[in-house]
Coordinates of C-alpha atoms and ligand atoms in Angstrom, one line a residue:
M1 CA 124.8 -2.7 45.7
D2 CA 124.2 1.2 44.0
R3 CA 120.9 1.4 42.2
N4 CA 122.1 2.1 38.3
K5 CA 123.8 -1.2 39.0
L6 CA 121.1 -3.4 40.1
R7 CA 119.1 -1.3 37.2
E8 CA 122.3 -2.7 34.3
L9 CA 121.8 -6.3 35.6
L10 CA 118.1 -5.9 36.0
E11 CA 118.7 -5.6 32.0
Q12 CA 120.0 -9.4 31.8
P13 CA 117.8 -12.1 30.3
M14 CA 119.0 -14.1 33.6
A15 CA 118.3 -12.1 35.9
Q16 CA 114.8 -11.6 34.3
D17 CA 114.2 -15.4 33.8
L18 CA 115.5 -15.7 37.8
M19 CA 113.1 -13.2 39.0
D20 CA 110.0 -14.9 36.9
R21 CA 110.8 -17.6 38.9
F22 CA 111.1 -16.0 42.6
G23 CA 107.6 -14.7 41.7
M24 CA 109.2 -10.9 41.3
A25 CA 108.5 -10.6 37.2
G26 CA 109.0 -7.4 35.7
K27 CA 110.0 -5.3 39.0
P28 CA 112.1 -2.2 38.2
A29 CA 115.0 -1.7 40.2
E30 CA 113.5 1.2 42.4
A31 CA 111.3 -1.8 43.6
F32 CA 113.7 -3.2 45.4
D33 CA 114.2 -2.4 49.0
E34 CA 117.9 -3.0 50.8
Q35 CA 117.0 -6.1 52.5
T36 CA 115.4 -7.8 48.9
I37 CA 118.5 -6.8 47.6
T38 CA 120.8 -8.2 50.1
K39 CA 118.8 -11.3 49.9
L40 CA 119.3 -11.6 46.3
E41 CA 123.2 -11.0 46.1
P42 CA 124.0 -14.5 44.7
V43 CA 121.8 -13.8 41.3
W44 CA 123.5 -10.5 41.0
K45 CA 126.6 -12.2 41.5
L46 CA 125.6 -14.7 39.1
V47 CA 124.4 -12.5 36.5
D48 CA 127.5 -10.2 36.7
A49 CA 129.6 -12.8 35.9
T50 CA 127.5 -14.7 32.8
K51 CA 127.7 -11.8 30.8
L52 CA 126.2 -13.3 28.3
P53 CA 124.5 -11.7 25.2
I54 CA 120.9 -9.3 25.4
H55 CA 118.6 -10.7 23.3
V56 CA 117.6 -8.0 20.7
P57 CA 113.9 -8.9 18.9
V58 CA 113.7 -8.5 15.1
Y59 CA 110.6 -7.5 13.3
G60 CA 109.1 -8.2 10.2
E61 CA 108.3 -11.3 8.0
Y62 CA 109.0 -14.7 9.1
D63 CA 110.6 -16.8 7.3
R64 CA 109.0 -20.2 5.8
K65 CA 110.6 -23.4 7.7
W66 CA 109.7 -27.2 7.4
W67 CA 110.1 -27.3 11.2
K68 CA 108.2 -24.1 12.0
E69 CA 105.5 -26.0 10.2
A70 CA 105.7 -29.6 11.8
V71 CA 103.8 -31.5 13.9
I72 CA 106.3 -34.0 16.1
Y73 CA 105.4 -36.6 17.2
Q74 CA 107.4 -38.1 20.1
I75 CA 107.9 -41.8 20.7
Y76 CA 109.1 -43.5 24.0
P77 CA 110.2 -46.6 21.8
M78 CA 110.0 -48.7 25.4
S79 CA 106.6 -48.2 25.3
F80 CA 105.3 -47.9 22.1
C81 CA 105.2 -51.1 20.0
D82 CA 106.3 -54.6 20.7
S83 CA 106.8 -56.5 18.0
N84 CA 108.4 -59.5 19.4
G85 CA 106.7 -60.2 22.4
D86 CA 109.3 -59.8 25.2
G87 CA 107.1 -57.0 26.4
I88 CA 109.7 -54.2 25.7
G89 CA 108.5 -51.8 22.6
D90 CA 110.9 -51.9 19.5
L91 CA 111.6 -50.8 15.8
P92 CA 110.0 -53.3 13.8
G93 CA 107.3 -52.4 16.4
I94 CA 107.4 -48.4 15.5
I95 CA 107.7 -49.6 12.0
S96 CA 104.2 -51.0 11.7
K97 CA 102.7 -48.0 13.1
L98 CA 104.0 -45.5 10.8
D99 CA 100.5 -45.6 8.5
Y100 CA 99.1 -44.9 11.9
L101 CA 101.1 -41.7 12.6
K102 CA 100.4 -40.8 9.1
E103 CA 96.9 -40.9 9.4
L104 CA 96.9 -38.7 12.8
G105 CA 98.9 -36.1 10.4
V106 CA 102.4 -36.2 12.0
D107 CA 105.1 -34.7 10.2
V108 CA 108.2 -35.5 12.1
V109 CA 108.8 -38.4 14.8
W110 CA 111.2 -37.8 17.4
L111 CA 112.7 -41.3 18.6
S112 CA 113.7 -41.1 22.8
P113 CA 117.4 -42.6 22.7
I114 CA 117.9 -46.2 21.2
Y115 CA 121.0 -46.4 21.7
D116 CA 123.3 -49.3 23.2
S117 CA 122.8 -48.3 26.8
P118 CA 122.5 -50.5 30.5
N119 CA 118.9 -49.0 30.7
D120 CA 119.1 -47.2 34.0
D121 CA 117.8 -44.1 33.1
N122 CA 116.0 -46.0 30.2
G123 CA 118.3 -44.7 27.0
Y124 CA 119.5 -41.7 28.6
D125 CA 122.5 -42.9 30.0
I126 CA 124.1 -44.2 26.4
R127 CA 126.9 -46.7 26.3
D128 CA 127.8 -46.9 22.9
Y129 CA 126.1 -43.4 20.4
Q130 CA 126.4 -45.5 17.4
A131 CA 124.7 -48.8 18.1
I132 CA 121.1 -49.8 18.4
H133 CA 120.2 -51.2 21.8
P134 CA 119.4 -54.8 21.2
D135 CA 115.9 -55.1 22.9
Y136 CA 115.0 -52.7 19.8
G137 CA 116.5 -54.2 17.1
T138 CA 119.4 -53.7 15.0
M139 CA 120.9 -51.0 13.0
E140 CA 119.1 -52.4 9.9
D141 CA 116.4 -52.3 11.5
F142 CA 116.8 -48.5 12.0
D143 CA 117.8 -47.8 8.7
R144 CA 114.6 -49.8 7.5
L145 CA 112.8 -47.4 9.9
L146 CA 114.4 -44.4 8.6
E147 CA 113.5 -45.4 5.1
E148 CA 109.9 -46.3 5.6
T149 CA 109.8 -42.7 7.3
H150 CA 111.3 -40.9 4.7
K151 CA 108.9 -42.9 2.0
R152 CA 105.7 -41.4 3.9
G153 CA 107.4 -38.1 3.8
M154 CA 108.0 -38.0 7.3
K155 CA 111.0 -36.8 8.7
L156 CA 113.0 -38.3 11.9
I157 CA 115.3 -36.5 14.8
M158 CA 117.5 -38.7 17.4
D159 CA 117.4 -37.8 20.5
M160 CA 121.0 -37.0 21.5
V161 CA 122.5 -36.8 25.2
L162 CA 125.7 -35.0 25.1
N163 CA 125.7 -33.7 28.7
H164 CA 126.6 -37.1 29.7
T165 CA 127.4 -41.0 29.1
S166 CA 126.6 -44.0 31.2
D167 CA 129.6 -45.0 33.4
E168 CA 129.9 -48.0 31.3
H169 CA 130.6 -46.0 28.2
R170 CA 134.2 -47.2 26.8
W171 CA 135.3 -43.4 27.1
F172 CA 134.5 -43.4 31.1
Q173 CA 135.7 -47.6 31.6
S174 CA 139.0 -46.5 30.0
A175 CA 139.2 -43.3 32.0
L176 CA 138.6 -45.4 34.9
H177 CA 140.9 -48.1 34.4
D178 CA 143.6 -46.8 32.0
P179 CA 146.2 -44.5 33.6
D180 CA 147.3 -43.6 30.5
S181 CA 143.7 -43.3 29.2
P182 CA 143.2 -40.2 26.7
Y183 CA 139.7 -40.4 28.0
K184 CA 140.0 -39.2 31.8
D185 CA 139.2 -35.9 31.0
F186 CA 136.7 -36.5 28.8
Y187 CA 135.0 -36.5 32.5
I188 CA 134.3 -34.1 35.2
W189 CA 137.0 -35.4 38.0
R190 CA 138.0 -33.8 41.5
K191 CA 140.0 -34.8 44.4
G192 CA 137.0 -34.5 48.2
K193 CA 137.4 -32.3 50.8
A194 CA 140.1 -32.9 53.4
D195 CA 137.3 -34.4 55.7
G196 CA 136.2 -36.9 53.0
T197 CA 133.6 -35.5 51.8
P198 CA 132.3 -34.8 48.3
P199 CA 134.0 -31.4 46.0
N200 CA 131.1 -29.6 46.5
N201 CA 127.3 -29.7 47.9
W202 CA 126.0 -30.2 44.3
Q203 CA 122.9 -32.8 44.6
S204 CA 121.6 -34.5 41.7
F205 CA 118.2 -34.3 39.9
F206 CA 117.9 -37.9 41.5
S207 CA 117.5 -36.9 45.3
E208 CA 121.7 -38.0 45.5
P209 CA 124.9 -36.2 46.2
A210 CA 126.3 -35.3 42.3
W211 CA 129.5 -37.0 42.7
N212 CA 131.0 -40.7 42.6
Y213 CA 133.8 -41.9 44.3
Y214 CA 136.4 -44.3 42.8
P215 CA 139.0 -45.4 45.5
E216 CA 141.2 -46.7 42.6
L217 CA 141.8 -43.0 41.4
D218 CA 140.7 -41.6 44.7
E219 CA 139.1 -39.0 43.1
W220 CA 135.4 -38.3 42.6
A221 CA 133.2 -38.2 39.6
L222 CA 130.7 -35.7 38.6
H223 CA 126.8 -37.0 37.8
L224 CA 123.8 -34.5 37.6
F225 CA 121.5 -37.2 37.3
S226 CA 121.6 -40.9 38.0
R227 CA 125.2 -42.3 39.7
K228 CA 125.4 -44.1 35.9
Q229 CA 125.3 -41.1 34.1
M230 CA 128.6 -39.2 34.5
D231 CA 129.1 -35.9 33.4
L232 CA 131.1 -34.7 30.1
N233 CA 133.8 -32.2 30.5
W234 CA 132.8 -29.9 27.4
E235 CA 136.1 -27.6 28.1
N236 CA 137.9 -30.5 26.8
P237 CA 138.2 -29.7 22.5
K238 CA 138.4 -33.2 21.9
L239 CA 135.6 -34.2 23.8
R240 CA 134.1 -31.5 21.7
D241 CA 135.5 -32.9 18.3
E242 CA 134.5 -36.7 19.3
V243 CA 130.9 -35.3 19.8
V244 CA 131.4 -33.5 16.3
K245 CA 132.0 -36.6 14.8
I246 CA 128.9 -38.4 16.3
L247 CA 126.5 -35.8 15.3
N248 CA 127.8 -36.0 11.8
W249 CA 127.8 -40.1 11.9
W250 CA 123.9 -39.8 12.2
L251 CA 123.5 -36.6 9.9
Q252 CA 125.1 -38.5 6.8
K253 CA 123.4 -41.2 7.6
G254 CA 120.4 -39.4 6.8
V255 CA 118.6 -38.3 10.2
D256 CA 116.5 -35.0 9.9
G257 CA 117.7 -33.6 13.6
F258 CA 118.2 -33.7 16.6
R259 CA 116.9 -33.0 20.2
L260 CA 119.2 -32.3 22.5
D261 CA 118.6 -33.4 25.8
V262 CA 119.6 -30.9 28.9
I263 CA 121.8 -29.1 26.7
N264 CA 121.8 -25.7 28.4
L265 CA 123.7 -28.1 31.2
I266 CA 127.0 -28.4 29.1
S267 CA 128.7 -25.6 30.5
K268 CA 129.8 -25.6 34.4
F269 CA 131.1 -22.3 36.2
E270 CA 134.7 -22.5 36.7
G271 CA 135.8 -24.0 39.5
L272 CA 132.5 -26.0 39.8
P273 CA 131.5 -23.1 43.5
D274 CA 128.9 -24.7 46.1
G275 CA 125.7 -24.2 45.4
D276 CA 123.3 -21.4 46.9
P277 CA 119.8 -22.6 48.2
L278 CA 118.1 -20.1 47.7
F279 CA 118.2 -21.5 43.7
G280 CA 116.6 -24.4 44.7
L281 CA 118.5 -27.7 43.6
L282 CA 122.0 -27.3 44.9
G283 CA 124.6 -26.3 42.4
M284 CA 121.4 -25.8 39.6
E285 CA 123.0 -22.1 39.2
Q286 CA 126.5 -23.4 38.4
Y287 CA 125.8 -24.9 35.2
F288 CA 122.1 -24.3 34.1
Y289 CA 123.5 -21.8 31.6
G290 CA 126.8 -21.8 32.1
P291 CA 129.7 -19.0 30.7
R292 CA 130.6 -21.0 27.3
L293 CA 127.0 -22.5 26.5
H294 CA 127.0 -20.2 23.6
E295 CA 130.2 -20.7 22.2
Y296 CA 129.7 -24.3 22.8
L297 CA 126.5 -24.5 21.0
K298 CA 127.7 -22.4 17.9
D299 CA 130.4 -24.8 17.6
M300 CA 128.4 -28.0 17.0
N301 CA 126.2 -25.4 14.6
A302 CA 129.1 -25.0 12.5
R303 CA 130.7 -28.1 12.5
A304 CA 127.1 -30.2 11.8
F305 CA 124.0 -29.0 12.2
S306 CA 124.3 -26.2 9.6
L307 CA 126.2 -28.6 7.1
Y308 CA 122.5 -30.1 6.5
D309 CA 119.2 -29.2 6.1
S310 CA 118.8 -30.1 9.9
Y311 CA 116.4 -29.2 12.6
T312 CA 117.7 -28.7 16.4
V313 CA 115.3 -28.4 19.7
G314 CA 117.1 -28.0 23.0
E315 CA 115.8 -29.3 26.3
G316 CA 116.7 -26.0 27.9
C317 CA 116.2 -27.4 31.6
G318 CA 116.0 -24.5 34.1
L319 CA 115.8 -22.0 31.3
G320 CA 113.1 -19.6 31.6
A321 CA 111.7 -18.2 28.5
R322 CA 114.3 -15.1 28.2
T323 CA 117.5 -17.3 28.4
T324 CA 115.7 -19.6 26.6
N325 CA 115.0 -16.8 23.2
C326 CA 119.2 -16.4 23.6
I327 CA 120.0 -20.0 22.7
S328 CA 117.2 -20.0 20.0
M329 CA 117.7 -16.8 18.1
Q330 CA 118.4 -17.2 14.2
S331 CA 121.0 -14.8 14.2
A332 CA 122.9 -16.4 17.1
K333 CA 123.5 -19.5 15.0
E334 CA 123.1 -22.0 17.6
L335 CA 119.5 -24.0 18.0
N336 CA 116.0 -23.3 15.7
T337 CA 114.2 -24.1 19.4
V338 CA 114.2 -24.9 22.9
F339 CA 111.5 -26.3 25.0
C340 CA 110.9 -24.4 27.6
F341 CA 108.3 -25.9 30.3
G342 CA 107.7 -22.8 32.2
H343 CA 103.7 -24.0 31.7
F344 CA 104.6 -27.3 32.6
E345 CA 103.3 -26.3 36.4
E346 CA 102.1 -23.2 38.1
P347 CA 104.7 -21.5 40.2
G348 CA 105.8 -22.7 43.6
R349 CA 104.4 -26.1 42.5
N350 CA 106.2 -29.5 41.4
K351 CA 104.7 -32.0 39.5
Y352 CA 104.3 -34.4 42.4
E353 CA 101.8 -32.2 43.5
D354 CA 98.0 -33.3 43.3
Y355 CA 96.7 -29.7 42.3
A356 CA 94.3 -28.6 40.0
Y357 CA 95.8 -26.4 37.3
D358 CA 94.5 -23.7 36.7
L359 CA 94.6 -22.8 32.6
N360 CA 94.1 -19.1 33.6
F361 CA 98.1 -19.4 34.4
L362 CA 98.9 -21.3 30.8
K363 CA 96.7 -18.4 29.0
N364 CA 98.8 -15.5 31.1
Y365 CA 102.0 -17.8 30.1
M366 CA 101.5 -18.1 26.6
L367 CA 99.8 -14.6 25.7
P368 CA 103.1 -12.5 26.0
I369 CA 105.2 -15.2 24.3
Q370 CA 102.5 -15.3 21.4
Q371 CA 102.1 -11.5 21.1
D372 CA 105.8 -11.6 20.7
E373 CA 106.7 -11.3 17.3
D374 CA 110.3 -11.2 17.3
I375 CA 111.0 -13.4 13.7
D376 CA 114.5 -14.4 15.0
C377 CA 112.9 -16.6 17.4
W378 CA 110.7 -19.7 17.2
N379 CA 108.8 -21.3 20.1
T380 CA 107.4 -24.6 20.5
V381 CA 104.1 -25.4 22.0
V382 CA 104.2 -29.1 23.9
F383 CA 102.3 -30.1 27.0
D384 CA 103.3 -33.5 27.4
N385 CA 106.4 -35.7 27.5
H386 CA 108.0 -38.8 29.0
D387 CA 109.0 -37.5 31.8
N388 CA 105.7 -35.6 33.5
P389 CA 102.4 -36.6 34.1
R390 CA 99.6 -36.2 31.7
F391 CA 98.8 -32.8 31.4
L392 CA 95.1 -33.1 31.3
N393 CA 95.4 -34.6 34.7
K394 CA 96.7 -31.4 35.8
V395 CA 93.8 -30.0 35.0
S396 CA 91.0 -32.3 35.8
R397 CA 90.6 -36.3 37.0
D398 CA 87.1 -35.9 35.9
P399 CA 86.6 -38.4 32.9
A400 CA 83.5 -35.8 31.2
E401 CA 85.9 -33.0 31.6
C402 CA 88.6 -34.6 30.2
E403 CA 86.7 -35.2 27.2
K404 CA 86.5 -31.8 26.7
I405 CA 90.0 -30.4 27.8
A406 CA 91.9 -33.1 25.7
R407 CA 90.1 -31.0 22.7
L408 CA 90.7 -27.6 24.1
I409 CA 94.5 -28.9 24.4
A410 CA 94.3 -30.0 21.2
L411 CA 92.6 -26.8 19.5
M412 CA 95.0 -24.4 21.1
E413 CA 98.1 -26.8 20.2
M414 CA 97.2 -26.1 16.6
T415 CA 96.4 -22.9 16.3
L416 CA 99.1 -21.2 18.2
R417 CA 102.7 -20.2 16.9
G418 CA 105.2 -22.5 17.3
T419 CA 106.9 -26.1 16.7
V420 CA 104.1 -28.3 17.4
Y421 CA 105.1 -31.5 19.6
L422 CA 102.5 -34.2 20.7
Y423 CA 103.5 -37.2 23.3
Q424 CA 102.8 -40.7 22.3
G425 CA 98.6 -41.1 23.4
Q426 CA 98.0 -37.4 24.1
E427 CA 96.0 -38.0 20.9
L428 CA 94.1 -40.9 22.1
G429 CA 93.6 -39.3 25.7
M430 CA 95.4 -41.5 27.6
R431 CA 95.6 -40.5 31.5
D432 CA 97.3 -41.1 34.6
T433 CA 97.6 -44.1 36.1
A434 CA 96.8 -45.6 39.8
F435 CA 99.6 -46.7 40.6
R436 CA 99.3 -49.8 43.3
G437 CA 102.7 -49.8 45.2
P438 CA 106.2 -48.4 44.8
E439 CA 107.0 -52.3 43.2
E440 CA 105.1 -50.6 40.0
F441 CA 107.9 -48.4 40.3
R442 CA 110.3 -48.6 36.8
D443 CA 111.8 -44.7 36.7
V444 CA 115.2 -44.4 38.6
E445 CA 113.4 -40.7 39.2
A446 CA 111.0 -41.9 41.4
I447 CA 112.8 -44.8 42.8
N448 CA 115.8 -42.5 44.0
L449 CA 112.8 -40.0 45.5
Y450 CA 110.8 -42.7 47.3
K451 CA 114.2 -44.3 48.7
S452 CA 115.2 -40.1 49.9
L453 CA 111.8 -40.1 51.4
I454 CA 112.1 -43.0 53.6
E455 CA 115.5 -42.2 54.8
S456 CA 114.0 -38.9 55.8
G457 CA 112.0 -40.5 57.9
K458 CA 108.4 -41.0 55.9
T459 CA 106.4 -44.1 56.1
E460 CA 106.2 -46.1 53.3
E461 CA 102.5 -44.9 52.7
E462 CA 103.5 -41.3 52.6
A463 CA 106.5 -41.8 50.0
F464 CA 104.5 -43.5 47.8
A465 CA 101.5 -41.2 48.4
Y466 CA 104.1 -38.3 47.4
V467 CA 105.7 -40.2 44.7
A468 CA 102.6 -41.8 42.8
P469 CA 100.9 -38.6 41.1
G470 CA 104.6 -37.3 39.7
T471 CA 106.4 -40.6 38.7
R472 CA 107.9 -40.6 35.3
D473 CA 106.3 -43.9 34.8
Q474 CA 102.8 -41.8 34.5
A475 CA 103.7 -41.1 31.1
R476 CA 105.2 -44.5 30.2
T477 CA 102.5 -47.0 30.3
P478 CA 102.5 -48.8 26.9
M479 CA 100.8 -47.2 24.5
Q480 CA 97.0 -48.3 23.9
W481 CA 96.4 -50.0 20.7
T482 CA 93.2 -52.1 21.6
A483 CA 90.8 -53.3 24.0
G484 CA 92.4 -56.5 24.1
E485 CA 95.2 -58.6 26.1
N486 CA 98.0 -55.9 26.9
A487 CA 96.3 -53.0 25.2
G488 CA 97.6 -55.1 21.8
F489 CA 101.2 -53.4 23.2
T490 CA 102.6 -57.0 23.7
T491 CA 102.0 -60.6 23.6
G492 CA 104.3 -60.8 26.1
T493 CA 104.5 -59.1 29.7
P494 CA 104.9 -55.1 29.4
W495 CA 107.7 -54.2 31.1
L496 CA 105.5 -51.8 33.1
R497 CA 102.2 -51.9 33.8
L498 CA 99.5 -50.8 31.8
A499 CA 97.0 -47.4 32.6
D500 CA 93.8 -48.5 33.7
D501 CA 91.6 -47.3 31.1
Y502 CA 92.6 -49.1 28.0
E503 CA 89.5 -50.8 27.3
L504 CA 87.9 -47.3 26.7
R505 CA 90.9 -45.3 24.9
N506 CA 92.7 -47.4 22.5
A507 CA 93.7 -46.8 18.8
E508 CA 91.5 -49.0 17.1
A509 CA 88.3 -47.8 18.5
E510 CA 89.4 -43.6 18.2
T511 CA 90.5 -44.1 14.8
A512 CA 87.0 -45.9 13.8
D513 CA 85.1 -43.1 15.6
D514 CA 84.8 -39.4 13.8
A515 CA 83.8 -38.1 17.5
S516 CA 87.5 -39.4 19.4
I517 CA 90.0 -37.5 20.6
F518 CA 92.3 -39.2 17.8
S519 CA 90.0 -37.5 15.5
F520 CA 89.8 -34.4 17.0
Y521 CA 93.8 -34.0 16.7
R522 CA 93.5 -35.6 13.1
K523 CA 91.1 -32.7 12.3
A524 CA 93.2 -30.1 14.0
I525 CA 96.4 -31.3 12.4
A526 CA 94.8 -31.0 9.1
L527 CA 93.7 -27.4 9.8
R528 CA 97.0 -26.5 10.5
H529 CA 98.5 -27.7 7.6
A530 CA 95.8 -26.5 5.0
Y531 CA 96.2 -22.9 6.6
K532 CA 99.6 -21.6 7.6
T533 CA 98.2 -18.2 8.9
L534 CA 97.6 -20.9 11.9
V535 CA 101.4 -21.2 11.7
Y536 CA 103.2 -17.6 11.0
G537 CA 100.0 -15.2 11.1
H538 CA 99.9 -11.7 13.6
F539 CA 98.4 -12.9 17.4
T540 CA 96.0 -10.8 18.8
A541 CA 94.7 -11.5 21.6
E542 CA 90.6 -11.0 22.1
Q543 CA 89.5 -9.0 25.9
P544 CA 92.6 -10.5 27.5
E545 CA 92.2 -9.2 31.0
L546 CA 88.9 -11.6 31.3
A547 CA 89.4 -14.2 33.9
D548 CA 88.3 -17.6 32.5
F549 CA 88.4 -16.7 28.8
M550 CA 90.9 -16.9 26.3
G551 CA 90.3 -15.7 22.8
Y552 CA 92.6 -14.7 20.2
T553 CA 92.9 -13.9 16.4
R554 CA 95.2 -15.0 13.6
R555 CA 95.9 -13.3 10.6
D556 CA 98.0 -12.3 7.6
D557 CA 97.1 -11.9 3.5
D558 CA 95.9 -15.5 3.4
G559 CA 93.3 -15.1 5.8
E560 CA 92.0 -14.4 9.6
F561 CA 90.7 -17.1 12.2
Y562 CA 89.8 -16.6 16.0
V563 CA 89.7 -19.3 18.4
E564 CA 87.6 -18.5 21.8
M565 CA 87.8 -20.7 24.7
N566 CA 86.3 -21.2 28.1
L567 CA 88.9 -22.4 31.1
C568 CA 86.9 -23.1 33.4
N569 CA 84.0 -25.9 34.3
H570 CA 81.1 -23.4 34.4
T571 CA 79.2 -21.6 31.5
I572 CA 80.5 -17.7 30.9
S573 CA 79.1 -15.2 28.1
R574 CA 80.8 -15.4 25.0
P575 CA 82.7 -11.7 25.0
R576 CA 82.7 -11.5 21.1
S577 CA 80.2 -12.6 18.6
V578 CA 81.0 -15.2 16.0
E579 CA 78.1 -14.2 14.0
G580 CA 78.6 -14.6 10.2
M581 CA 82.0 -16.6 11.0
E582 CA 82.7 -20.0 10.0
C583 CA 83.2 -22.7 12.4
L584 CA 85.8 -24.6 11.3
L585 CA 86.4 -27.2 14.8
S586 CA 84.5 -26.9 18.6
N587 CA 84.6 -29.8 21.0
Y588 CA 81.1 -28.9 21.5
E589 CA 78.5 -30.1 18.6
D590 CA 76.9 -26.5 17.9
T591 CA 77.4 -23.1 18.9
A592 CA 75.1 -21.9 21.9
A593 CA 74.9 -18.4 23.3
D594 CA 77.2 -18.8 26.0
L595 CA 81.1 -21.0 26.2
R596 CA 79.6 -24.3 28.0
P597 CA 82.4 -25.6 30.2
Y598 CA 85.9 -25.8 28.6
E599 CA 84.0 -25.1 25.4
A600 CA 87.0 -24.2 22.5
A601 CA 86.5 -23.2 19.0
V602 CA 88.2 -22.0 15.8
Y603 CA 86.3 -19.9 13.1
R604 CA 87.1 -18.7 9.7
I605 CA 86.9 -15.2 9.7
R606 CA 88.1 -14.4 5.9
Ligands
LIG1 O1 115.3 -34.7 31.4 C1 116.2 -33.7 32.3 C2 114.7 -33.0 33.5 O2 114.7 -32.1 33.1 C3 114.3 -34.2 33.7 O3 115.1 -34.8 34.6 C4 113.4 -33.3 34.6 O4 114.2 -32.3 35.4 C5 112.7 -34.1 36.0 O5 112.4 -35.1 35.3 C6 111.4 -33.5 36.0 O6 110.8 -33.9 37.4 C7 116.6 -35.1 30.3 C8 115.2 -36.3 30.2 O7 114.0 -35.8 29.4 C9 115.4 -37.1 31.3 O8 114.5 -38.3 30.7 C10 116.5 -37.8 31.8 O9 116.0 -38.9 32.9 C11 117.4 -36.4 31.8 O10 117.4 -35.8 30.9 C12 118.8 -37.1 32.1 O11 119.4 -37.1 30.9
LIG2 CA1 110.0 -56.5 21.7

């Protein structure tokens, strides 16, 4: 490849994000030797094929929106609050806790899926987009939840899963059993290879080949996730029309927007070519940022989202910071924001690895994003969700350190630019659980991974030891409301075991204690609500080159604030004097000469 062509390709956001992933961020074309250029041939071909828009930053004043200022709280309904003693969280249970969320300072509630589903993936396998799963309640319960949420001045967004449906959805059942079905082409069917193997080498996210074989049709159907989650064919305009109807149906009911599950996966490359191991999960590069993605997102925006004062956040599975911008720039009229999870693990690490996450990595990841004051894009600030072990425990498992780190994360969240997300229990400092055996796993991802490790020759002990720290069950243990039986989550038998520390860490104790993690979150959120400078203000890093220290100011015409954080477990000298500044919130009782382990504080300068 000639250097000019390489230079041109390296301008592309997708190439830049991929270079990040390969640990080659920001290298100029001249820095690539011939061997590396050859090795990265699949990257150049992929980038050349996509020719996706280059994001051009826009500078000036941010326009103010409710969803930019919002603190959004994710509820995993199955584990939040059970009102009828069946051990499963439900909508009446959520209604009973709305005052708790209001007290915390939540502006928006995001519900993980509550639609009718066989629960192969706990609701991310939708069987009916316009019906409530009976375990959660009725549509009347939902209408009451929405009304009670709005009554308290809060908004509610739904989790919409549009890359796939359950194989029990009527569309798929019709495709499978009715030779004249109008829904056959709603899914991705292919003939297998002559030797009887699947159409290509793609692997699912859940440790299996990404194809199911249906002998009655002698065809294979694609599933990027579980074998009961069948990928939809977005090339089909009739499918897109059905999706637009479903979005409008919920928006007309009054919901305030959507979290869009793995929405960047909906466009697959023509021909579904084999995946290259270079990109990790086999097949990933053929769909993580496909050629018609922008077209599909613009279509949904034009025919649904933009017709209401709605908010959308896409889950950008596998996207990097730059490709995320290309989808969330407001001038593109696609999505308002996109989750970027690039900071959830250190490069080269995965969620199953039990390593000490270095907050210096988080700082170096966050600073460039925060310093990029492009008003055409808006970030999300998120550390926890239902797919990952608790962020707190990635940094430390020491209880005393966790007391400080939980508050440091809270203070960072509430003083950075972006829409802020909290995951249920994060506000209490809930932690990971010491699962006792694989029989306690409920998560399809963990169960499949455990099986595949055994099949690959690992012992049961080895397989369990690998999966337990990273199973998504870590984030799904029941919400801890009291120190009483089952932490007040249910009067029955919880569907998933509780974490180990609910006597100490629960809402009843923490809401009554002004020094608790809950109270710290409440105060930090109150600061963010009181000072919009913390939302929209200019971001300037303080001595970014200093290791183990993260400091920054936020300022605009309305005020100036300074945040200092010690990112490690030993004392460091304070690089900037805080004399004359008003300390608004700190995770220590006082201000000492130096910064103590994981010390974090926000000051008002003016
Ligand atoms: O997650 C997609 C996704 O990115 C996760 O599965 C992630 O890849 C994995 O857990 C990391 O180890 C969304 C939903 O959040 C998840 O709960 C669903 O299982 C998945 O899509 C399929 O709908
Ligand atoms: Ca229940």
